[in-house]
Backbone as JSON Lines, residues from 0, in Angstrom:
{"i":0,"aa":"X","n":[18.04,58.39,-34.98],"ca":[17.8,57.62,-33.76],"c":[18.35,56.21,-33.96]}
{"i":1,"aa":"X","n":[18.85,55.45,-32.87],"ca":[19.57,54.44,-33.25],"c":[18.93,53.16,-32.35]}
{"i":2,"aa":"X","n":[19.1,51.85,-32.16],"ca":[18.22,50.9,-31.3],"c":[18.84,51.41,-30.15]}
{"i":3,"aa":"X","n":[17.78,51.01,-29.19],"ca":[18.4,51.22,-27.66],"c":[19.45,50.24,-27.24]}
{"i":4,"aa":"X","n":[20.41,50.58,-26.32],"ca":[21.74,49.81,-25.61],"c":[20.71,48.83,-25.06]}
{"i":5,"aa":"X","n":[19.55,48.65,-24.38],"ca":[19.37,48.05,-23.43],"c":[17.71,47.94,-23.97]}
{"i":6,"aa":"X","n":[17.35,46.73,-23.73],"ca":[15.55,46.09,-24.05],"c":[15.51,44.87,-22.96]}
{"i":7,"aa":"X","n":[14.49,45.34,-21.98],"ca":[13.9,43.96,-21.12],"c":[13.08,43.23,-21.56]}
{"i":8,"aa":"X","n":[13.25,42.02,-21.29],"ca":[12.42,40.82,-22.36],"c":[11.57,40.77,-21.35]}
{"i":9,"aa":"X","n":[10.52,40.63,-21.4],"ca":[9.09,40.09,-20.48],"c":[8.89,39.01,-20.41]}
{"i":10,"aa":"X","n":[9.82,37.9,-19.76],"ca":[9.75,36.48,-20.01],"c":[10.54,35.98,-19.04]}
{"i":11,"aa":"X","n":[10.45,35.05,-18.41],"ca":[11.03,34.22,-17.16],"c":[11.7,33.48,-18.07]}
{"i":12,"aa":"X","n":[11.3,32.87,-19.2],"ca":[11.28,31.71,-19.93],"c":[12.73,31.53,-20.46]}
{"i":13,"aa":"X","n":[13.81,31.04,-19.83],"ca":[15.68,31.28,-20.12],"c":[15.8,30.74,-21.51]}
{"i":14,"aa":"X","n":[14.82,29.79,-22.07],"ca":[15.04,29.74,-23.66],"c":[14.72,30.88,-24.66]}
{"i":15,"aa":"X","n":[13.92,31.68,-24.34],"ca":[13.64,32.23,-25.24],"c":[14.46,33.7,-24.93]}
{"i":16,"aa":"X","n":[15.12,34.0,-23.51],"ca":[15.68,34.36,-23.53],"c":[17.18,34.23,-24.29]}
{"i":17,"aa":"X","n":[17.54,33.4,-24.17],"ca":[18.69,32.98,-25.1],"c":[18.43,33.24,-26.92]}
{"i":18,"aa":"X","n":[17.52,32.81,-26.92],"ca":[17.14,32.93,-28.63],"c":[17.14,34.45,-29.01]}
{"i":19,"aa":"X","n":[16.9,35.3,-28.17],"ca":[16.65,36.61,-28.21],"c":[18.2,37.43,-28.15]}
{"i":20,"aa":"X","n":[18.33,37.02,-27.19],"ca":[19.76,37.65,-27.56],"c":[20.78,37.76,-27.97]}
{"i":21,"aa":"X","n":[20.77,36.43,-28.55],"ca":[21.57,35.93,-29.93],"c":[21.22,36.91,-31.21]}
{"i":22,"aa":"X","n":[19.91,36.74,-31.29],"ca":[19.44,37.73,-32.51],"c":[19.3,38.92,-32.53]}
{"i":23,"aa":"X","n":[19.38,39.93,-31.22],"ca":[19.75,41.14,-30.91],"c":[21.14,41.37,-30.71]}
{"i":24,"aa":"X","n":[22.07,40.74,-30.78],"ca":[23.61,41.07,-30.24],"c":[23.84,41.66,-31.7]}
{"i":25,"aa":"X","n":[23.7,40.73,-32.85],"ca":[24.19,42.23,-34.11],"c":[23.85,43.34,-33.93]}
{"i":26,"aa":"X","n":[22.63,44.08,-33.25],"ca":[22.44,45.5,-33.51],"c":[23.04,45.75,-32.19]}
{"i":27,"aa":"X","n":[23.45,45.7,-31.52],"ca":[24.44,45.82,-30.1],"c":[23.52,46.2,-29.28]}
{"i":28,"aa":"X","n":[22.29,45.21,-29.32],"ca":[21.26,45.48,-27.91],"c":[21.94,44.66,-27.08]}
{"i":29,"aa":"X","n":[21.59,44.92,-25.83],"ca":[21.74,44.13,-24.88],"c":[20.52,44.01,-24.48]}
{"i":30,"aa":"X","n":[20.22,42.21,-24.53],"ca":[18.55,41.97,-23.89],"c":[18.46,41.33,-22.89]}
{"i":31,"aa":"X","n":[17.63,41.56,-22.04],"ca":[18.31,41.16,-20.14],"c":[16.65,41.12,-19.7]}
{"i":32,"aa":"X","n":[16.6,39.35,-19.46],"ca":[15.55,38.95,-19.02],"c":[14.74,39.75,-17.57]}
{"i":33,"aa":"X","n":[13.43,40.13,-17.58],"ca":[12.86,40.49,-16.6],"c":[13.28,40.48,-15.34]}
{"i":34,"aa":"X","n":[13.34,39.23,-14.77],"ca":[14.07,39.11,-13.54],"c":[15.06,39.57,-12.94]}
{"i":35,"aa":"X","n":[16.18,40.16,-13.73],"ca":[17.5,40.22,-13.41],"c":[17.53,41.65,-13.66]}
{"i":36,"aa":"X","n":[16.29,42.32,-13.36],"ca":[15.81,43.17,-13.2],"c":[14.68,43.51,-12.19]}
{"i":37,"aa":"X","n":[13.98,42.47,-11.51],"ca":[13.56,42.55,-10.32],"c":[12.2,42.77,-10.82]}
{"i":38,"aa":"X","n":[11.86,42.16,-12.27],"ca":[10.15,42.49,-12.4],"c":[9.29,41.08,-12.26]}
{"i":39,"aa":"X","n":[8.36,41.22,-11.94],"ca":[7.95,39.71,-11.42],"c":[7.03,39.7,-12.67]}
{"i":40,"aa":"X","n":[6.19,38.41,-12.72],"ca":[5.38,37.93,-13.4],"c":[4.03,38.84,-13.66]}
{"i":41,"aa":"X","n":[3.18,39.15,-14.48],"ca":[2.27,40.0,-14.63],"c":[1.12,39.08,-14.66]}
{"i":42,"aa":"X","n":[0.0,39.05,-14.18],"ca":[-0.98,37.9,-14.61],"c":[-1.54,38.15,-16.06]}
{"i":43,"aa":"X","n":[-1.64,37.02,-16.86],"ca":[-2.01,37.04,-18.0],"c":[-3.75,37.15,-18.19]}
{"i":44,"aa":"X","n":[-4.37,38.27,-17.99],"ca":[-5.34,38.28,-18.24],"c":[-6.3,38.72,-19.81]}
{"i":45,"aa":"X","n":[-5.36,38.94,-21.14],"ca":[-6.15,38.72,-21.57],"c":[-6.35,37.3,-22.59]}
{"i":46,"aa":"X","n":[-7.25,37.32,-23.89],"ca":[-8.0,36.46,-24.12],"c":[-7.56,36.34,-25.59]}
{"i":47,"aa":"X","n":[-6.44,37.14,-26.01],"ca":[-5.61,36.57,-27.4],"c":[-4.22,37.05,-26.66]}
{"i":48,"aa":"X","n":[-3.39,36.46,-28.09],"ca":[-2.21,36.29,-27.89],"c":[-1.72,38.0,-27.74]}
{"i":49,"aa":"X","n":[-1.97,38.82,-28.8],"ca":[-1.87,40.02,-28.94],"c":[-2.05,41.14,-27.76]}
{"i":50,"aa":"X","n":[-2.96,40.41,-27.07],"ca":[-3.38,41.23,-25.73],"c":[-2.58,40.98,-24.36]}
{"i":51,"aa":"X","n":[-2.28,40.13,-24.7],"ca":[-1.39,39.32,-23.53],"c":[0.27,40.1,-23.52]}
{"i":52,"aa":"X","n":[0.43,39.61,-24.67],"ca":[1.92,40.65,-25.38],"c":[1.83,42.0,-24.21]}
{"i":53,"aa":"X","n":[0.71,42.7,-25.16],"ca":[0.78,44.08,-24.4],"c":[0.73,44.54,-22.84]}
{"i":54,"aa":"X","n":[0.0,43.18,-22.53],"ca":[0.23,43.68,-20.89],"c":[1.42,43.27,-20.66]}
{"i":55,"aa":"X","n":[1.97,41.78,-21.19],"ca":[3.0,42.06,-20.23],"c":[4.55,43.06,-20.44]}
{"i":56,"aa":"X","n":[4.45,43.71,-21.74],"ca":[5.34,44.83,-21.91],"c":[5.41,45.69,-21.48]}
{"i":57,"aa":"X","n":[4.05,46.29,-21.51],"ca":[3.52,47.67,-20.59],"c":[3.99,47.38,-18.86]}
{"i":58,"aa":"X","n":[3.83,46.34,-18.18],"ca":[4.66,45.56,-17.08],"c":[6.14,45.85,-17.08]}
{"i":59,"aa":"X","n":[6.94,45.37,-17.9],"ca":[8.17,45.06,-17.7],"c":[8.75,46.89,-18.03]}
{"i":60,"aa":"X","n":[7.83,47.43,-19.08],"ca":[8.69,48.76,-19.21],"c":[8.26,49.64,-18.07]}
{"i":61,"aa":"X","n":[7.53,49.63,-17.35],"ca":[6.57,50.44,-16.23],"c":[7.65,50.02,-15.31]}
{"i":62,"aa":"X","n":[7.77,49.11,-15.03],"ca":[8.86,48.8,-13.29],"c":[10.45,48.95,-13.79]}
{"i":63,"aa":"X","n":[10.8,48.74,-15.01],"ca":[12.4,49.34,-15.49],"c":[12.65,50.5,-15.59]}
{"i":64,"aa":"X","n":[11.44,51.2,-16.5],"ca":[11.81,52.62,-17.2],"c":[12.48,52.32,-18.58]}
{"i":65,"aa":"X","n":[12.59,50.8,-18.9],"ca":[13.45,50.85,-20.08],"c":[12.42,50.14,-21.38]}
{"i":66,"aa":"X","n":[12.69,50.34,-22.58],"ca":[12.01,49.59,-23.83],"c":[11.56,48.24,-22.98]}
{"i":67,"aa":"X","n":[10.31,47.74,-23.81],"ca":[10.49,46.23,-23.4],"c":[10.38,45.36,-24.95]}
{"i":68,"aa":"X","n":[10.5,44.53,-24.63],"ca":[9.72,43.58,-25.88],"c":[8.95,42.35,-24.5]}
{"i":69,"aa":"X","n":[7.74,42.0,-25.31],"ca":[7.28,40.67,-24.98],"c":[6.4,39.65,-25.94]}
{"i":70,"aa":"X","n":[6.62,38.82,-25.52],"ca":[6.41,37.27,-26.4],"c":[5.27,36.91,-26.23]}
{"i":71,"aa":"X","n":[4.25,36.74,-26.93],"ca":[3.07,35.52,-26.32],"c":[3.23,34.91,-27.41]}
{"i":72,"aa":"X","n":[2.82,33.5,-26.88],"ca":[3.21,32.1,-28.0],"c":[2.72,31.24,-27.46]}
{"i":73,"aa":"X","n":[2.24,30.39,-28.54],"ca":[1.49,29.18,-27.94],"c":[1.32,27.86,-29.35]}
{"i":74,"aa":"X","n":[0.77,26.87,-28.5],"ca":[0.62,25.93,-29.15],"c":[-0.84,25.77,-30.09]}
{"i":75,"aa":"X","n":[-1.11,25.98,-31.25],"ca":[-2.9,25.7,-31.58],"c":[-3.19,24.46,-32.2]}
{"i":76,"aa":"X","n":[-3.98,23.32,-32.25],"ca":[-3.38,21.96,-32.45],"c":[-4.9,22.36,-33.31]}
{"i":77,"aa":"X","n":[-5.33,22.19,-34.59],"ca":[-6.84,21.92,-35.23],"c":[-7.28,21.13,-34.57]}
{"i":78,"aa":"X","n":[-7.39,19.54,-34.07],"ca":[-8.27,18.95,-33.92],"c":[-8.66,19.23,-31.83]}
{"i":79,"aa":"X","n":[-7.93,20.4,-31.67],"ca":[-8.9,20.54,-30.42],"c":[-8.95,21.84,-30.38]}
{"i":80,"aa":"X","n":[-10.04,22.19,-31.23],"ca":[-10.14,23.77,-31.33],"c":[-9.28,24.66,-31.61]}
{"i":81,"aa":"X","n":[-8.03,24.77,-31.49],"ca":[-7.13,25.66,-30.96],"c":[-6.46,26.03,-29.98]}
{"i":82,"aa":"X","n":[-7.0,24.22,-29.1],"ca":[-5.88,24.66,-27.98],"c":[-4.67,23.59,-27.87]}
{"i":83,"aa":"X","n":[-3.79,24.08,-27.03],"ca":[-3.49,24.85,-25.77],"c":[-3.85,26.58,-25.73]}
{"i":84,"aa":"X","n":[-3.1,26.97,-27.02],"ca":[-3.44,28.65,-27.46],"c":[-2.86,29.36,-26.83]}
{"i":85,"aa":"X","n":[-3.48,30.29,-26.02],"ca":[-2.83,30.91,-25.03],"c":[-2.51,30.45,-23.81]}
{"i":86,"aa":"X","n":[-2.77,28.94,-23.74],"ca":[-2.84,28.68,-22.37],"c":[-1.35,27.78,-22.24]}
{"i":87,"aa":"X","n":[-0.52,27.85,-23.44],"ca":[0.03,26.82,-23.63],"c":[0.78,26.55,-22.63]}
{"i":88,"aa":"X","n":[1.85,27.57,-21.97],"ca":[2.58,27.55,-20.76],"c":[1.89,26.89,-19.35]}
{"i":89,"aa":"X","n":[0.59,26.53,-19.48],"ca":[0.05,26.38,-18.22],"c":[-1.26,25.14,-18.49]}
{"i":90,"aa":"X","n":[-0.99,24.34,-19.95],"ca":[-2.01,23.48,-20.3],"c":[-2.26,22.0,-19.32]}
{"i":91,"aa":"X","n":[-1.0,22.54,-18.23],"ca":[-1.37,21.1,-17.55],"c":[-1.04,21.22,-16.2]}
{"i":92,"aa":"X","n":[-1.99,23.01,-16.04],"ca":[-2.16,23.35,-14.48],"c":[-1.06,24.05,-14.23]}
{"i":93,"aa":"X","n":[-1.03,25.26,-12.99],"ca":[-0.56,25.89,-12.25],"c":[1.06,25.84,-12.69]}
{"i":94,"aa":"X","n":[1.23,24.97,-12.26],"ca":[2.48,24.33,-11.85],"c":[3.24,23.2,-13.03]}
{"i":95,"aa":"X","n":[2.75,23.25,-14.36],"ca":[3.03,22.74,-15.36],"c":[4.43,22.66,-16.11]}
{"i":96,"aa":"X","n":[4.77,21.94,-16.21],"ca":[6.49,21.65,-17.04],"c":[6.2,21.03,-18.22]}
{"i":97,"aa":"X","n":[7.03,21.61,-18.96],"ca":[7.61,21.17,-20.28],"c":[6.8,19.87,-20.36]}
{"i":98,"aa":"X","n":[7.09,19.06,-19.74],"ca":[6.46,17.3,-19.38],"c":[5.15,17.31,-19.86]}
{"i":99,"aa":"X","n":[4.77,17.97,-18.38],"ca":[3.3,17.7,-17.86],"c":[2.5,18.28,-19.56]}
{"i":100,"aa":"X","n":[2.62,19.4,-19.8],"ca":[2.36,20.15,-20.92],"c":[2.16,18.69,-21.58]}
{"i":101,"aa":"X","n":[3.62,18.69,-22.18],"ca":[3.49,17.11,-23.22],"c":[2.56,16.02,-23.49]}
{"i":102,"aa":"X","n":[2.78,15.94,-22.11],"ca":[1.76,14.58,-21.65],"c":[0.12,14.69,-21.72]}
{"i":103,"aa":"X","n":[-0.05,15.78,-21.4],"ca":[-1.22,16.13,-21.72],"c":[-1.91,16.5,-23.04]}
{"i":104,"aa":"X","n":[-1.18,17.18,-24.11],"ca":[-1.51,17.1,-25.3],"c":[-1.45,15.69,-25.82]}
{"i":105,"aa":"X","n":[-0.41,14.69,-25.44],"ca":[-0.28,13.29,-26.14],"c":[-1.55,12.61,-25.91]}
{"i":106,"aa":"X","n":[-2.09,12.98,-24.55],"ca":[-3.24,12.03,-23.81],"c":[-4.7,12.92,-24.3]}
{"i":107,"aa":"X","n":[-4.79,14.0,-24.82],"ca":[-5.73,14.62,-25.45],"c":[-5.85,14.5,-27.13]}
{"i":108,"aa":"X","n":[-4.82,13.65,-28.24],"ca":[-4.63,13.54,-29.39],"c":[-4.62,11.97,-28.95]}
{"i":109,"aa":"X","n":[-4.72,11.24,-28.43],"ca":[-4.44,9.81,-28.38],"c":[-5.4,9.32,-29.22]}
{"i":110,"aa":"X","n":[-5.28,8.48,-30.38],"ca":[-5.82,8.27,-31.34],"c":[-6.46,8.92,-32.29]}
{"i":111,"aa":"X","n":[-6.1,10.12,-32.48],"ca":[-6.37,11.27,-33.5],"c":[-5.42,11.35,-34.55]}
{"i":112,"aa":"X","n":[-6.15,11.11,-35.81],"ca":[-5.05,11.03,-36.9],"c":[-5.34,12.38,-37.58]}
{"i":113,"aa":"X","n":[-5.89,13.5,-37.13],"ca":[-5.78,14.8,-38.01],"c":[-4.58,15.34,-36.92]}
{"i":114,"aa":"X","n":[-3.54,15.55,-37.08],"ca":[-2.64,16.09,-36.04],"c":[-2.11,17.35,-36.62]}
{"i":115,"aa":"X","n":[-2.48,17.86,-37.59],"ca":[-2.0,19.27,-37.84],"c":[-1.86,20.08,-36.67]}
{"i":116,"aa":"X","n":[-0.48,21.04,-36.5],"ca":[-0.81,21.89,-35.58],"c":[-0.06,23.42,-36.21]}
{"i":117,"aa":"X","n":[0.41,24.65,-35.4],"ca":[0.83,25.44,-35.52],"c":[1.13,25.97,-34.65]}
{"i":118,"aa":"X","n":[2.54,26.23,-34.41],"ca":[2.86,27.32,-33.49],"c":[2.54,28.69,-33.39]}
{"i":119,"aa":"X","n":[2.03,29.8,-32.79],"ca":[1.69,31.38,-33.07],"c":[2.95,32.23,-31.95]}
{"i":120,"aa":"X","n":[3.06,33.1,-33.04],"ca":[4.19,34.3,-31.84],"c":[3.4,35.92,-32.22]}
{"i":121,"aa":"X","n":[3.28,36.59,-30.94],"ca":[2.66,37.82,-31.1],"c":[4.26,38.33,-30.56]}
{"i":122,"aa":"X","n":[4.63,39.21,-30.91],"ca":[5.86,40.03,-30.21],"c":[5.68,41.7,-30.33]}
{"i":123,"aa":"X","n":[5.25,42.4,-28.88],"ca":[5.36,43.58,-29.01],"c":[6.6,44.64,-28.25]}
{"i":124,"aa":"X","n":[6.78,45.49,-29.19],"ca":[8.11,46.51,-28.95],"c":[7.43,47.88,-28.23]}
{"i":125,"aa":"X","n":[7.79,48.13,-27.27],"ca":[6.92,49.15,-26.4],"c":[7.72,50.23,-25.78]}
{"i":126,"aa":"X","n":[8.32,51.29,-27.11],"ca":[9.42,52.33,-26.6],"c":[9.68,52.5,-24.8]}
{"i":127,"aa":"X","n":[8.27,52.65,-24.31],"ca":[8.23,53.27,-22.77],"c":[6.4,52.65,-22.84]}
{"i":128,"aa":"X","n":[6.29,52.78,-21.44],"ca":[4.43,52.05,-20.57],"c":[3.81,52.62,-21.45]}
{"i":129,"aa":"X","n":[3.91,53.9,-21.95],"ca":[2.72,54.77,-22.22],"c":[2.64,54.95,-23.7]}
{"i":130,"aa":"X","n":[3.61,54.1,-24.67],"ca":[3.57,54.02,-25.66],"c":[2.26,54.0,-26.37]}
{"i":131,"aa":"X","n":[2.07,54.9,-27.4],"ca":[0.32,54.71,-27.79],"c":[0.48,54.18,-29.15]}
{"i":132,"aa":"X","n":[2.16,54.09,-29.61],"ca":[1.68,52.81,-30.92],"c":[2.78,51.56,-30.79]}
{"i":133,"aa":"X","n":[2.8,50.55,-30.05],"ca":[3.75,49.84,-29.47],"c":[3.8,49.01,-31.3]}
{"i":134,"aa":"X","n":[5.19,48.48,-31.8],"ca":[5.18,47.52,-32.61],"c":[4.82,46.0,-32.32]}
{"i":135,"aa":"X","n":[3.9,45.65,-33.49],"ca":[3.63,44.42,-32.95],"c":[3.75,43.7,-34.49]}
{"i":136,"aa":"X","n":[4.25,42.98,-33.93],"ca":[4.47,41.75,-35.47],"c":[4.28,40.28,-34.97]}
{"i":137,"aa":"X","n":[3.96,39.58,-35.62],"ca":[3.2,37.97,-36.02],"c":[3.77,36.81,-36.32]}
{"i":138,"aa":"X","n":[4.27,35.51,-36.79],"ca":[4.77,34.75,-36.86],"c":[4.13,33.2,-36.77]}
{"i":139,"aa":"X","n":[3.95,32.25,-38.16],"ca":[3.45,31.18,-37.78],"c":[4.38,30.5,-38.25]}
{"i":140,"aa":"X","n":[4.54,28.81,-37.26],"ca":[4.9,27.82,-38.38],"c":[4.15,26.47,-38.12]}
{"i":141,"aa":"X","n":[4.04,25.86,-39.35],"ca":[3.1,24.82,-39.48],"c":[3.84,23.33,-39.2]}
{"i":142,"aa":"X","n":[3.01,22.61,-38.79],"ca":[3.71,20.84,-38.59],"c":[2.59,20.06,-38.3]}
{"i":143,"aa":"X","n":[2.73,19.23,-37.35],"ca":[2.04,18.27,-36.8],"c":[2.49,17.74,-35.59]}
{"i":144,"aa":"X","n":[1.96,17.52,-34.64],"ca":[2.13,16.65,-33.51],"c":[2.27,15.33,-33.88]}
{"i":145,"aa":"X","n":[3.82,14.98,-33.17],"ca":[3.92,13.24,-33.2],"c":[3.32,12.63,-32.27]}
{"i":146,"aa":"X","n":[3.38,11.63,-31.88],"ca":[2.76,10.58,-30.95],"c":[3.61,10.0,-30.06]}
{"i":147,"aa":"X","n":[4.9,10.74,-29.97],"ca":[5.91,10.54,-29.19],"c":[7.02,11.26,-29.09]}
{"i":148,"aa":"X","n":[7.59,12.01,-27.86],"ca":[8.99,12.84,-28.16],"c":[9.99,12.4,-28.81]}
{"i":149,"aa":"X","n":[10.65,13.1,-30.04],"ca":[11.85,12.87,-30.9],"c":[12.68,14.02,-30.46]}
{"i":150,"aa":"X","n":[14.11,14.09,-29.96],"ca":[15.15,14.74,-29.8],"c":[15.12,15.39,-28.43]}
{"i":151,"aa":"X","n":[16.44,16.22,-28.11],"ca":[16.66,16.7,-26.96],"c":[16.95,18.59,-27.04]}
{"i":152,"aa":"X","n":[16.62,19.26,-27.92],"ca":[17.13,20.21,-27.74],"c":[15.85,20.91,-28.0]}
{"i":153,"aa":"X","n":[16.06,22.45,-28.03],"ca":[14.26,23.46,-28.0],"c":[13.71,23.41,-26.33]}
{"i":154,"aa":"X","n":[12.97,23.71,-26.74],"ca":[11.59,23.38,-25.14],"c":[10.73,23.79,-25.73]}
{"i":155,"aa":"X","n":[9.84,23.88,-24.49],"ca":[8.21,23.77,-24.47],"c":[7.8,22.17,-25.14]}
{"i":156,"aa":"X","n":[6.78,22.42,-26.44],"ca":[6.52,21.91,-27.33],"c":[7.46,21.26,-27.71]}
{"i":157,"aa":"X","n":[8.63,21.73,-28.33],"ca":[9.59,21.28,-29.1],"c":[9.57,19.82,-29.81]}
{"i":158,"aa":"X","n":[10.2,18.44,-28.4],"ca":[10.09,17.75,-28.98],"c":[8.87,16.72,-29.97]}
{"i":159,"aa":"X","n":[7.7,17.53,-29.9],"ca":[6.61,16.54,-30.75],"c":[5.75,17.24,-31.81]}
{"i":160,"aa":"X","n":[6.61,18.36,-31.97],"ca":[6.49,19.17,-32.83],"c":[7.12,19.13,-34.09]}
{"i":161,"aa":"X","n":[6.59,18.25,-35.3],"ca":[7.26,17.73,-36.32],"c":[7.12,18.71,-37.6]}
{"i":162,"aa":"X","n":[8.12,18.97,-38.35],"ca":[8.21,19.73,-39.67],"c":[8.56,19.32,-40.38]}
{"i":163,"aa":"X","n":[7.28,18.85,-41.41],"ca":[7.72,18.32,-42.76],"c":[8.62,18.79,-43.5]}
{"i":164,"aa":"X","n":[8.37,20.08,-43.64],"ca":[9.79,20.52,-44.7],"c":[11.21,20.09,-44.14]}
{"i":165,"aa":"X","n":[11.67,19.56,-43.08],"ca":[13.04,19.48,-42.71],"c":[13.0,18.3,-42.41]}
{"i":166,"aa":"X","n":[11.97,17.11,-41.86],"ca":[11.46,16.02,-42.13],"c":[12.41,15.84,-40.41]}
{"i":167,"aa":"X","n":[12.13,16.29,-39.38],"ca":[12.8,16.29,-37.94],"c":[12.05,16.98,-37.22]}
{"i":168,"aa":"X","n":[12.2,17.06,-35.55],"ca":[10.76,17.9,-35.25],"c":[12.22,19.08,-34.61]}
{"i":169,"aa":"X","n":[11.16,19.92,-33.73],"ca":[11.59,20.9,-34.01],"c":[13.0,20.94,-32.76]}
{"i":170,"aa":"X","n":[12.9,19.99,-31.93],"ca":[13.54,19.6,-30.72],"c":[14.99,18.92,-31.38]}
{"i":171,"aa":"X","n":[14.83,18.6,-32.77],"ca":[16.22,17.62,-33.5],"c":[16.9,18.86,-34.36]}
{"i":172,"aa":"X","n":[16.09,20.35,-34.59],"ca":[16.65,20.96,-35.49],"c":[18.08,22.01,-34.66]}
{"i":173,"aa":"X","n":[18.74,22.02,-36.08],"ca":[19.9,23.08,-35.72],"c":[19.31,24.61,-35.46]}
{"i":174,"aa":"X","n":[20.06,25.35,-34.09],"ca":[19.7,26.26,-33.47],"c":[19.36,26.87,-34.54]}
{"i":175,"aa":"X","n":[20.18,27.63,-35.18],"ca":[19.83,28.71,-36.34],"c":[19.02,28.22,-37.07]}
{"i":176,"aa":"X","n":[18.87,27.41,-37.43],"ca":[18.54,26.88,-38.88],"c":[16.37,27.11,-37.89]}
{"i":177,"aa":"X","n":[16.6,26.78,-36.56],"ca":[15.22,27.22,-35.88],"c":[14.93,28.36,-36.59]}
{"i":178,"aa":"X","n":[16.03,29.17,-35.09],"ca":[15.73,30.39,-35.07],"c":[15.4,31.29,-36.4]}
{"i":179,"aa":"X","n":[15.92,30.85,-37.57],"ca":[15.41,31.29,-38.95],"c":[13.93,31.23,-39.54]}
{"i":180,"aa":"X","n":[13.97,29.88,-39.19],"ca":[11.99,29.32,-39.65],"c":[11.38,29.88,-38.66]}
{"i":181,"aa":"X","n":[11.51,29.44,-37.04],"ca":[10.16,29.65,-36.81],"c":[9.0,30.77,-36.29]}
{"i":182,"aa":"X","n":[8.0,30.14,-35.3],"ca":[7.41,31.54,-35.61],"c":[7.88,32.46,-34.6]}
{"i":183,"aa":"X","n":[8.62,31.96,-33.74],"ca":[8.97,33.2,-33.48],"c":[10.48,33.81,-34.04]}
{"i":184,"aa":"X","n":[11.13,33.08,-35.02],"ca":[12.08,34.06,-35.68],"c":[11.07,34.52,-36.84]}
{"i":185,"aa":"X","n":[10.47,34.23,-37.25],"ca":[9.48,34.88,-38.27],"c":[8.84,36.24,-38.01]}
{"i":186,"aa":"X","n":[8.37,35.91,-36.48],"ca":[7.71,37.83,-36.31],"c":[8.87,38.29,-35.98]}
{"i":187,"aa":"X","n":[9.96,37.93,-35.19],"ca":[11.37,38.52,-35.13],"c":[11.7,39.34,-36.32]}
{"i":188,"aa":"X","n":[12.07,38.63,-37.5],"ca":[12.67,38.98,-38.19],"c":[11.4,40.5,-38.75]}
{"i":189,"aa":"X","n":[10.07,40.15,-38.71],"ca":[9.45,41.27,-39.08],"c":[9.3,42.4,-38.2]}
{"i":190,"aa":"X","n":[9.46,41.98,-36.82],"ca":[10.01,43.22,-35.63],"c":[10.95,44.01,-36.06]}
{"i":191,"aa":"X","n":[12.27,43.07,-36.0],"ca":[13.61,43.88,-36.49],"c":[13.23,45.1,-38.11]}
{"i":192,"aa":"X","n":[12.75,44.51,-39.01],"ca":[12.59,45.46,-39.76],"c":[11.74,47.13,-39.57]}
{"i":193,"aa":"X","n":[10.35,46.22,-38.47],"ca":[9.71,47.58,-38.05],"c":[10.13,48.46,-37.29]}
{"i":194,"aa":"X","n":[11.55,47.58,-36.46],"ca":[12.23,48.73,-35.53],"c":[13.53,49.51,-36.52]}
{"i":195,"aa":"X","n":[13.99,49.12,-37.47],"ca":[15.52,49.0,-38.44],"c":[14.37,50.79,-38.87]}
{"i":196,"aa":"X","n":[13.22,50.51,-39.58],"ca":[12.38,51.6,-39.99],"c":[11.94,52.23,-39.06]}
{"i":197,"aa":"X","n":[11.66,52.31,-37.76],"ca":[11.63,52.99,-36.32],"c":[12.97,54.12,-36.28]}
{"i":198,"aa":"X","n":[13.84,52.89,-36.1],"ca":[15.56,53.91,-35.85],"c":[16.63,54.2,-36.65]}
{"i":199,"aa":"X","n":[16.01,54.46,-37.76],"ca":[16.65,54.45,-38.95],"c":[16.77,56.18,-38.86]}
């Protein structure tokens, strides 16, 4: 059995679309965001990252007919519990941007000197809807929140998302050199192996 020609990403999100299919074009997938496929948004109802994944795959492969993969990812900052978390896409309401997001974590850490944070990626692989063992693999990476945006490239989070080991946040780093560390090339890269052992 060999990877499929074709995997719908469960994601509006055109960055992470891009990141994705950069890293699927070696095995000659073609990965073709939800939309451009006519599947709309699924409401995110559950209450981890892992659960969220699954609905919205079981979504995107149910209205295609084709494999899906989907992403849940979020921001977990220690000194406020763990959030944004799952909420990260939407931490500053309905209608939230990249910005608003920002601004709101800056104005919720404002004078907080424990700024550890971590990014989380759940990514599940869901042959067809009715899949009863979908792959799911994990992904963290560690930093800290700055106290002000550094650089122009990434999204979401990106720019105030600082990594000591490369001593730049994650908005200043080279594409690959990302897509290698973080967490979501991290469960990536442990996807690709569980699917390489899938269609092998």
């Amino acid at each position: 059995m060999k990877f499929p020609e074709k995997i719908v990403l469960a994601t509006g999100n055109q960055g992470k679309v891009r990141e994705f299919a950069s890293l699927f074009a070696d095995y000659g997938v073609d990965v073709v965001a939800q939309k451009e496929l006519g599947v709309s948004d699924v409401p995110e109802t559950g209450t981890t990252f892992v659960e969220n994944a699954i609905i919205k795959a079981r979504h995107a492969a149910q209205v295609t007919g084709l494999p899906a993969i989907a992403d849940d990812s979020g921001l977990v900052v220690d000194a406020l519990g763990g959030a944004p978390g799952i909420y990260s896409a939407r931490y500053a309401g309905a209608d939230a941007t990249d910005d608003t997001n920002i601004d709101k974590l800056l104005a919720a850490l404002d004078g907080e000197t424990q700024r550890k944070a971590h990014f989380f990626c759940t990514l599940v692989f869901m042959r067809h809807a009715d899949d009863p063992v979908p792959l799911v693999s994990q992904g963290k990476w560690q930093g800290e929140i700055l106290t002000a945006r550094s650089g122009n490239d990434g999204f979401g989070y990106d720019p105030v998302f600082h990594v000591p080991t490369h001593g730049c946040t994650a908005a200043e780093m080279e594409k690959a050199e990302k897509n290698r560390i973080s967490h979501r090339g991290n469960a990536l890269a442990i996807l690709l192996d569980n699917m390489r052992a899938t269609f092998a």
